[in-house]
């Protein structure tokens, strides 16, 4: 327990370059997760994010086995997953079953690739649960470039996408291309999810992509306020998770999950109080 809250060791580690690279990566991921999260929640895509993260894991495992960059492999796997899920699930009634089928196949394939990989065990474990040494300033170029691209595309399609998310039937009747928007948004989510694999890990990236937004939606119905709160919650979870993981050297995802869950519980409590106390 003393090691868990060793502030002196944490302060020493915060002087290292690779830690600052990880913190910068966490800030970028927090921004992406906060902006995309409320739309993910409103479109009921939490399970889709989980499925995409597992396929990002498969792409990362393939890259690890072939000696390629893990980030590029995870990105390719997530984009393929988003396209496959978008094309195979034309009807909402089929969506969960399609995700389950693709997820199981991709996860099994990824486990096989990790078994075939004979390199360091820490690389395998880090792909699943995240590690701060997975980030360096060289890989930040890919991260920042993809983040700018995702936010740029989202800015262009945000208004019709929000309309289609809130009331898809009316949006479709008004001529909004809901199917095309859904496919584009799935790719954006896939890219953001893949970017989180190296830092947070494929198993628990859901905690960063969904939980902060779900917490924000608990306390406000405004899309703008929900997005702002989700960004703050995601930033606190991502950056705070890395800082807390420094002294014990534990996986980042454990602390990111704990912080985001605590924030959700607090927001849930606030929403319950609002319902019981008359205004």
Coordinates of C-alpha atoms in Angstrom, one line a residue, residues 124-231:
X124 CA 1.7 -9.6 -24.9
X125 CA 0.5 -8.4 -21.5
X126 CA 0.8 -4.7 -22.5
X127 CA -1.3 -5.3 -25.6
X128 CA -4.2 -6.5 -23.4
X129 CA -3.9 -4.1 -20.4
X130 CA -1.8 -1.2 -21.6
X131 CA 1.6 0.1 -20.6
X132 CA 3.1 3.6 -20.5
X133 CA 6.4 2.5 -22.1
X134 CA 4.3 1.6 -25.2
X135 CA 4.3 5.4 -26.0
X136 CA 7.2 7.4 -27.2
X137 CA 7.5 10.7 -29.0
X138 CA 7.9 9.0 -32.3
X139 CA 4.5 7.2 -32.0
X140 CA 2.8 10.5 -31.0
X141 CA 2.9 11.7 -34.6
X142 CA 0.5 8.9 -35.6
X143 CA -1.6 9.5 -32.6
X144 CA -2.0 13.2 -33.0
X145 CA -2.4 12.9 -36.8
X146 CA -5.2 10.4 -36.4
X147 CA -6.8 12.5 -33.7
X148 CA -6.9 15.6 -35.8
X149 CA -8.3 13.6 -38.7
X150 CA -11.1 12.1 -36.5
X151 CA -12.0 15.5 -35.0
X152 CA -12.0 17.1 -38.4
X153 CA -14.3 14.6 -40.0
X154 CA -16.6 14.7 -36.9
X155 CA -16.8 18.5 -37.1
X156 CA -18.1 18.1 -40.7
X157 CA -20.7 15.5 -40.0
X158 CA -21.6 16.4 -36.4
X159 CA -25.0 18.1 -36.9
X160 CA -26.6 15.5 -39.2
X161 CA -25.0 12.8 -37.1
X162 CA -26.4 14.2 -33.9
X163 CA -29.8 14.5 -35.6
X164 CA -29.6 10.9 -36.7
X165 CA -28.6 9.8 -33.3
X166 CA -31.4 11.5 -31.4
X167 CA -34.2 10.7 -33.9
X168 CA -33.1 8.4 -36.6
X169 CA -36.6 7.9 -38.1
X170 CA -37.3 11.6 -38.6
X171 CA -33.7 12.1 -39.8
X172 CA -34.2 9.4 -42.4
X173 CA -37.5 10.9 -43.5
X174 CA -35.8 14.3 -43.9
X175 CA -33.2 12.8 -46.3
X176 CA -30.3 12.5 -43.9
X177 CA -28.0 9.6 -45.1
X178 CA -28.2 7.7 -41.9
X179 CA -26.6 4.6 -43.2
X180 CA -23.5 6.4 -44.6
X181 CA -23.2 8.5 -41.4
X182 CA -23.4 5.3 -39.3
X183 CA -20.6 3.7 -41.3
X184 CA -18.4 6.8 -41.1
X185 CA -18.9 7.2 -37.4
X186 CA -18.1 3.5 -36.9
X187 CA -14.8 4.1 -38.6
X188 CA -14.1 7.1 -36.4
X189 CA -14.8 5.1 -33.3
X190 CA -12.6 2.3 -34.6
X191 CA -9.7 4.7 -35.1
X192 CA -10.1 6.2 -31.6
X193 CA -10.4 2.8 -30.0
X194 CA -7.3 1.6 -31.8
X195 CA -5.4 4.6 -30.5
X196 CA -6.2 3.6 -27.0
X197 CA -5.0 0.0 -27.2
X198 CA -1.3 0.9 -26.7
X199 CA -2.0 3.0 -23.6
X200 CA -5.1 1.5 -22.0
X201 CA -5.1 -1.9 -23.5
X202 CA -7.7 -3.7 -25.6
X203 CA -9.5 -5.3 -22.8
X204 CA -10.4 -2.1 -20.9
X205 CA -10.4 0.6 -23.5
X206 CA -14.2 0.5 -23.1
X207 CA -13.7 2.3 -19.7
X208 CA -12.3 5.3 -21.5
X209 CA -14.5 5.4 -24.5
X210 CA -17.9 4.8 -22.8
X211 CA -17.8 5.3 -19.0
X212 CA -17.0 9.0 -18.9
X213 CA -19.7 9.8 -21.5
X214 CA -22.2 7.6 -19.7
X215 CA -21.4 9.5 -16.4
X216 CA -21.9 12.8 -18.2
X217 CA -25.2 11.8 -19.7
X218 CA -26.4 10.9 -16.1
X219 CA -26.2 14.5 -15.0
X220 CA -27.2 16.5 -18.2
X221 CA -29.4 16.0 -21.2
X222 CA -27.7 18.8 -23.2
X223 CA -25.4 17.4 -25.9
X224 CA -23.0 20.3 -25.5
X225 CA -22.7 20.1 -21.7
X226 CA -22.5 16.3 -22.0
X227 CA -19.6 16.5 -24.4
X228 CA -17.8 19.0 -22.2
X229 CA -18.2 16.9 -19.1
X230 CA -17.3 13.8 -20.9
X231 CA -14.0 15.4 -22.1

